[in-house]
Amino acid sequence: MLTYKAPLRDMKFLMNEVLDYQGHYKALDNGAGADAETVAMILEGFADFAENVLSPLYQPADAEGCTFKDGEVSTPKGFKEAYQQFVEGGWQGISYPENYGGMNLPMSLNLIKSEMMGTANWPWAMYPGLTTGSINTILQYGDDAQKDAYLPKLISGEWSGTMCLTEAQCGTDLNQMKTRATPNADGSYAITGSKIFISAGEHDLTENIIHIVLARLPDAPAGTKGISLFIVPKFIVNADGSLGERNAVTCGSIEHKMGINSSATCVLNFDGATGFLIGEPNKGLKAMFTYMNTARIGTGIQGLSHMELAFQNALPYAKERRSMRALSGAKEPEQPADAIIHHADVRRMLLTQKAFVEGARSMIYHAARYSDHLSSAVVRGDEAAIKKWDDKLGFYTPILKGFLTELGIESAKHGQQIFGGHGYIKESGMELIARDARISTLYEGTTGVQALDLLGRKVLLHGGGKVVRDYTTGIMKWCGEYALDKDMRQFVWALTKLCAEWNMLTARLLLTARKDRDIVSAASDDFLMYSGYVMMAYHWARMAAVAFDKLKNGGKQPKEFYLAKTQTAEFYFEKILPRTSSHAEAMTTPSEVMMKMDIEHFIID
Amino acid sequence: MLTYKAPLRDMKFLMNEVLDYQGHYKALDNGAGADAETVAMILEGFADFAENVLSPLYQPADAEGCTFKDGEVSTPKGFKEAYQQFVEGGWQGISYPENYGGMNLPMSLNLIKSEMMGTANWPWAMYPGLTTGSINTILQYGDDAQKDAYLPKLISGEWSGTMCLTEAQCGTDLNQMKTRATPNADGSYAITGSKIFISAGEHDLTENIIHIVLARLPDAPAGTKGISLFIVPKFIVNADGSLGERNAVTCGSIEHKMGINSSATCVLNFDGATGFLIGEPNKGLKAMFTYMNTARIGTGIQGLSHMELAFQNALPYAKERRSMRALSGAKEPEQPADAIIHHADVRRMLLTQKAFVEGARSMIYHAARYSDHLSSAVVRGDEAAIKKWDDKLGFYTPILKGFLTELGIESAKHGQQIFGGHGYIKESGMELIARDARISTLYEGTTGVQALDLLGRKVLLHGGGKVVRDYTTGIMKWCGEYALDKDMRQFVWALTKLCAEWNMLTARLLLTARKDRDIVSAASDDFLMYSGYVMMAYHWARMAAVAFDKLKNGGKQPKEFYLAKTQTAEFYFEKILPRTSSHAEAMTTPSEVMMKMDIEHFIID
């Protein structure tokens, strides 16, 4: 059986020793409440809930799955009770404004909450996770009446939310979206169409569900310039806040999937359902981009979550399971065989998991600081600040989403390999992590979509690779500080070389793309993975620098944690970072190599 | 829904144009019957059975799974009827001697049959697949009476077989095996113990099941030197060939797994079951190595199978599904969007699948020629020839098993990515391929076990890397023939460089291993993958050479097939082969980087 223990030591290392969260919080509008003591208390609270309430439900709920009957969806045993506890704890609202019932704490704490809940039980965490999408949308684009009507109950968790984008014929390409909105006499709209893959689209956890729906107005321009956003509540909300009539939005079925079985993935049919325009007409796409940034970071957290759970549960097995002797001689001669953790190849897999999860956490906790700024700008309604932080975050989003979810899949795979044949059996839970991880590179934009967003939009479109230049300048400045540090030398040299190469590759792609537009797509996956590995290397170097400092100047405190950090950093640089070589080499392959095959020649009978 | 069409054109290309199967068959003891016409007819027959009988059962059977009740296992609907057809066709026996009812054709045709059946429906194909394990064991190690008693009904397919190795406490490490065999007064043995993960251990397809069981005699030396092999029939076979009493071997339960749900994975309890010693006492391990070579090539074929099915079914989707416009401009301007096959990144995934599957097929069909020699040596009882061909095959086995199954998983993953969110839904079948592929790197020895077998046993232990020197000498000789060929230059240069590097890396590891034994384990995974990519590159170069020749000198026959071959070869060399750089770089990392972390420091609370 899978178990979860929140890695509080590692979280605190990042927040307090590497990323100076307390200093950062002090500079935030809504950071005052997040003093060290409160943060510690909140982390303990999340940990307790995740470890003791959510984690035990994870495997049984997967086996049970959701049930669909007559338009109603029942979640697995225990989900409702857990959700009730979540609502009672007020945890949906920790990072939302007090005037709507929230705790007004920085958004980063909400992301760390998501990590813990998601690691313990990802499919359960999707229900409150989707709600944050609709809260954020209403908070940023809703008018005051809409905020007053929906936010308090969404922020308390009494109601949940969804985001309804995908239709059968289109996911990524919203140009092809068909759902229609026709004005009613009373200022509302009649929404008609069918949406698929709607997570938490119907369930039994809350008394109302607030759908945010993309649809077209009658006079809308074609394509994405004609998309508007609508609030479509499952039950119409009366003026006094009570629930009115059932709206004409029904769940047609739930999907049978590879995993996340206890998260209901719904077909939602809108049959002239009453909707309320949110934001300006035909400006829905922009709002979706904002939503997407958040959702993609959330999916990046999914990558982190699966890494953590796979690692935590593979490690004890590797210490217990005995097979053969270590090549360098028996390590447990009194036993019939050595524990498999004594085999270098098993350690390679465990250290890969460890390097990934701790590197990923650092990347996410770093980006979470931008989320803090962005979300406090949204609350202030400060458009310039929103744009600034949204842009900053925009560079990280596709890397966190695209790169970390791929690593989440790899990490889950290592977990199965460490378990051997037992990793394929349901009981071990490793196969569940692998199945659940598998969705993360597909939804909220596939890895291909992230890769194109990174290379095409974020890197090449603006200032000819400026974002890479800026980012690597930061790395090189930092490296400069450690140029004479003997312990750090290996990391600093490797990073410096990679910064030069990353810029060179970017420049080369930019040049090629002038004549060969397809190169941007052809190179995108390699560019994404390359960027991810370099970014993670920078994070590992920073963590190593702190750890070396503590080893030398940390006084009497226990040193093991820091020693393991420096050893893991070394492993990452020696054994993982060489992957950049292949990506660097492959990404400059001319697109012609991919494009020239005739579409009918891929298979010839 | 998944469909399967046997890629006969590609199979014939390899057999007739690249690997000269007809010339090879002429030199075989049992090759006479395998003339071009017979082979063509047999391939058509397999294809028809796989496409029309097995393929339609694949997805429904996964949903239904096997049922366990009171010690009996029921296979999914349609499995029995399909198996009956298989028996009626006489297909279990195509590559076995005529005196036991077989068709006496070369073993390679049996492997090609396995490919087609396995691609159409891997879990179904496991039932007859396991039988070949017990046929081969009895053929090589049984006495005449045992051969007469068991082979005819196994070879006809009326009975099936299993291989019972694994126990709860050990899979790879047979040292720890506990099952005991006590002599009975009549010369038989009483077998007592429990075996797990026994594929096809119990089912309703055949009237009898012949288990080959590893157990220890009372006076057996400890460890693997004390393992003997026993035949344990489900029903005792009377002297007249009729079925006698039910033996004391019972199925305790079946496993709940990530995939291969319609293949019954059984716990078998032997409660003083009657067993018959096969081969010499305490020499069971050697026989198991022979079995393993076959089983591992069989699992390599599983890699190929999943690649083929994922590619075949992703391709039409990529031609139909429309999303966005190609970066180089609209390719289907009359449509609302371009088919996704016009995006370079999607082509990258499709071409990766294509390069993998066609490269893998070439590797397997090449190794199958050694299987032909080996199995005809077994029939002749020619020990020297058995050793020769077993040794030759020994170099390929861990690469086919270890490398191709990893690529099978990757290929299934690309299939899901091409389908986007739909790839996660059961209906598409892509998730089923991914789940079923997942077992292939776990059973019959994990990838880690294959990697260690390759680097430790096959490469370093004998002649200090002689096998790599010999293999690369072959490649370089071949390259020499094409040194002046303009079309082939890019391939020849790349291969020559890789041959030098492969030898250099081997020598370096050999040297390091003298002082640092753990390096063999630490480097093994990178070495395996590196070797696999280079071997596949050689196969692609050979296929390209044939294809270029046909393009230039092939007369009036259609050229598309050959053009696509050369384009795929180019893709492989440009976009896939750079992966060797990372593996080359990572494999020389000192083992200390993996070994030095204290076992208790991997996670510190």
Coordinates of N, CA, C and O in Angstrom, one line a residue, chain B residues 25-85:
Chain B
Y25 N 17.7 -20.3 -45.3 CA 16.9 -21.5 -45.1 C 17.5 -22.7 -45.8 O 17.5 -23.8 -45.3
K26 N 18.1 -22.4 -47.0 CA 18.7 -23.5 -47.7 C 19.8 -24.2 -47.0 O 20.0 -25.4 -47.2
A27 N 20.5 -23.4 -46.1 CA 21.6 -24.0 -45.4 C 21.1 -24.7 -44.1 O 22.0 -25.2 -43.3
L28 N 19.9 -24.7 -43.8 CA 19.4 -25.2 -42.5 C 18.9 -26.7 -42.7 O 18.3 -27.0 -43.7
D29 N 19.1 -27.5 -41.6 CA 18.6 -28.9 -41.6 C 17.1 -28.9 -42.0 O 16.6 -29.7 -42.7
N30 N 16.4 -28.0 -41.3 CA 14.9 -28.0 -41.5 C 14.4 -26.9 -42.3 O 13.3 -26.4 -42.1
G31 N 15.3 -26.4 -43.3 CA 14.9 -25.3 -44.1 C 14.2 -25.7 -45.4 O 13.6 -24.8 -46.1
A32 N 14.3 -27.0 -45.7 CA 13.8 -27.4 -47.1 C 12.4 -27.0 -47.3 O 12.0 -26.6 -48.4
G33 N 11.6 -27.2 -46.3 CA 10.1 -26.9 -46.4 C 9.8 -25.4 -46.6 O 8.7 -25.1 -46.9
A34 N 10.8 -24.6 -46.3 CA 10.5 -23.2 -46.2 C 10.8 -22.5 -47.5 O 11.5 -21.4 -47.5
D35 N 10.3 -23.0 -48.6 CA 10.5 -22.3 -49.9 C 9.7 -21.1 -49.9 O 8.8 -20.9 -49.1
A36 N 10.0 -20.2 -50.9 CA 9.4 -18.9 -50.9 C 7.9 -19.0 -50.9 O 7.2 -18.2 -50.2
E37 N 7.4 -19.9 -51.7 CA 5.9 -20.0 -51.8 C 5.2 -20.5 -50.5 O 4.2 -19.8 -50.1
T38 N 5.8 -21.5 -49.9 CA 5.3 -21.9 -48.6 C 5.3 -20.8 -47.5 O 4.4 -20.5 -46.8
V39 N 6.5 -20.1 -47.5 CA 6.6 -19.0 -46.5 C 5.5 -17.9 -46.8 O 4.9 -17.5 -45.8
A40 N 5.4 -17.6 -48.0 CA 4.4 -16.6 -48.4 C 3.0 -17.0 -47.9 O 2.2 -16.2 -47.3
M41 N 2.7 -18.3 -48.1 CA 1.4 -18.8 -47.8 C 1.2 -18.8 -46.3 O 0.1 -18.4 -45.8
I42 N 2.2 -19.2 -45.6 CA 2.1 -19.2 -44.1 C 2.0 -17.8 -43.5 O 1.2 -17.6 -42.6
L43 N 2.7 -16.9 -44.1 CA 2.6 -15.5 -43.6 C 1.2 -15.0 -43.8 O 0.6 -14.3 -42.9
E44 N 0.6 -15.3 -45.0 CA -0.8 -14.8 -45.2 C -1.7 -15.5 -44.2 O -2.7 -14.8 -43.8
G45 N -1.5 -16.7 -43.9 CA -2.3 -17.4 -43.0 C -2.3 -16.8 -41.6 O -3.3 -16.5 -40.9
F46 N -1.1 -16.6 -41.1 CA -0.9 -15.9 -39.8 C -1.6 -14.5 -39.8 O -2.3 -14.2 -38.8
A47 N -1.4 -13.8 -40.9 CA -1.9 -12.4 -41.0 C -3.4 -12.5 -40.9 O -4.0 -11.7 -40.1
D48 N -4.0 -13.4 -41.6 CA -5.5 -13.5 -41.6 C -6.0 -13.8 -40.2 O -6.9 -13.2 -39.7
F49 N -5.3 -14.8 -39.5 CA -5.8 -15.2 -38.2 C -5.6 -14.0 -37.2 O -6.4 -13.7 -36.4
A50 N -4.4 -13.3 -37.3 CA -4.1 -12.2 -36.3 C -5.1 -11.1 -36.6 O -5.6 -10.5 -35.6
E51 N -5.3 -10.7 -37.8 CA -6.1 -9.5 -38.2 C -7.6 -9.8 -37.9 O -8.2 -8.9 -37.4
N52 N -8.0 -11.0 -38.2 CA -9.5 -11.2 -38.2 C -10.0 -11.9 -37.0 O -11.2 -11.8 -36.6
V53 N -9.2 -12.7 -36.4 CA -9.6 -13.4 -35.2 C -9.1 -12.8 -33.9 O -9.9 -12.5 -33.0
L54 N -7.8 -12.6 -33.8 CA -7.2 -12.1 -32.6 C -7.4 -10.6 -32.3 O -7.8 -10.2 -31.2
S55 N -7.2 -9.8 -33.3 CA -7.3 -8.4 -33.2 C -8.6 -7.9 -32.6 O -8.6 -7.1 -31.6
P56 N -9.8 -8.3 -33.1 CA -11.0 -7.8 -32.6 C -11.3 -8.2 -31.2 O -12.1 -7.5 -30.5
L57 N -10.6 -9.2 -30.7 CA -10.8 -9.6 -29.3 C -10.0 -8.8 -28.3 O -10.3 -8.8 -27.1
Y58 N -9.0 -8.0 -28.8 CA -8.0 -7.4 -27.9 C -8.6 -6.5 -26.8 O -8.5 -6.7 -25.6
Q59 N -9.3 -5.4 -27.3 CA -9.9 -4.5 -26.4 C -11.0 -5.0 -25.5 O -11.0 -4.8 -24.3
P60 N -12.0 -5.7 -26.1 CA -13.1 -6.2 -25.2 C -12.5 -7.2 -24.2 O -13.0 -7.2 -23.0
A61 N -11.5 -8.0 -24.5 CA -11.0 -8.9 -23.5 C -10.3 -8.2 -22.4 O -10.3 -8.7 -21.3
D62 N -9.6 -7.1 -22.7 CA -9.0 -6.3 -21.7 C -10.0 -5.8 -20.7 O -9.8 -5.9 -19.4
A63 N -11.2 -5.3 -21.2 CA -12.2 -4.8 -20.3 C -12.8 -5.9 -19.5 O -13.1 -5.7 -18.3
E64 N -12.9 -7.1 -20.0 CA -13.5 -8.2 -19.3 C -12.5 -8.9 -18.3 O -12.9 -9.1 -17.2
G65 N -11.3 -9.1 -18.8 CA -10.3 -9.7 -17.9 C -10.5 -11.2 -17.7 O -11.5 -11.7 -18.2
C66 N -9.7 -11.8 -16.9 CA -9.8 -13.2 -16.5 C -10.6 -13.2 -15.2 O -10.6 -12.3 -14.4
T67 N -11.3 -14.3 -15.0 CA -12.1 -14.5 -13.8 C -11.6 -15.7 -13.0 O -11.3 -16.7 -13.6
F68 N -11.4 -15.5 -11.8 CA -10.9 -16.6 -10.9 C -12.1 -17.0 -9.9 O -12.6 -16.2 -9.3
K69 N -12.4 -18.3 -9.9 CA -13.4 -18.8 -9.0 C -13.1 -20.2 -8.6 O -13.0 -21.1 -9.5
D70 N -13.0 -20.4 -7.3 CA -12.8 -21.8 -6.8 C -11.6 -22.5 -7.5 O -11.7 -23.7 -7.9
G71 N -10.5 -21.8 -7.7 CA -9.3 -22.4 -8.3 C -9.3 -22.5 -9.8 O -8.4 -22.9 -10.4
E72 N -10.5 -22.1 -10.4 CA -10.5 -22.2 -11.9 C -10.4 -20.8 -12.4 O -10.9 -19.8 -11.9
V73 N -9.8 -20.7 -13.6 CA -9.7 -19.4 -14.3 C -10.4 -19.5 -15.6 O -10.2 -20.4 -16.4
S74 N -11.3 -18.5 -15.8 CA -12.0 -18.4 -17.1 C -11.3 -17.2 -17.9 O -11.1 -16.1 -17.4
T75 N -11.0 -17.5 -19.1 CA -10.4 -16.5 -20.0 C -11.6 -15.7 -20.6 O -12.7 -16.1 -20.6
P76 N -11.3 -14.5 -21.1 CA -12.4 -13.7 -21.7 C -13.1 -14.3 -22.9 O -12.5 -15.2 -23.5
K77 N -14.3 -13.8 -23.1 CA -15.1 -14.2 -24.3 C -14.3 -14.3 -25.6 O -13.6 -13.4 -25.9
G78 N -14.4 -15.4 -26.3 CA -13.8 -15.5 -27.6 C -12.4 -16.1 -27.6 O -11.9 -16.6 -28.6
F79 N -11.8 -16.1 -26.4 CA -10.4 -16.7 -26.3 C -10.3 -18.2 -26.6 O -9.4 -18.6 -27.3
K80 N -11.3 -18.9 -26.1 CA -11.3 -20.3 -26.3 C -11.5 -20.7 -27.8 O -10.8 -21.5 -28.4
E81 N -12.5 -20.0 -28.4 CA -12.7 -20.3 -29.9 C -11.5 -19.9 -30.7 O -11.2 -20.6 -31.6
A82 N -10.9 -18.8 -30.4 CA -9.7 -18.4 -31.1 C -8.6 -19.4 -30.9 O -7.9 -19.8 -31.9
Y83 N -8.5 -19.9 -29.7 CA -7.4 -20.9 -29.4 C -7.7 -22.2 -30.2 O -6.8 -22.9 -30.7
Q84 N -9.0 -22.6 -30.3 CA -9.4 -23.8 -31.0 C -9.0 -23.7 -32.5 O -8.4 -24.6 -33.0
Q85 N -9.2 -22.5 -33.0 CA -8.8 -22.3 -34.4 C -7.3 -22.4 -34.6 O -6.8 -22.9 -35.6

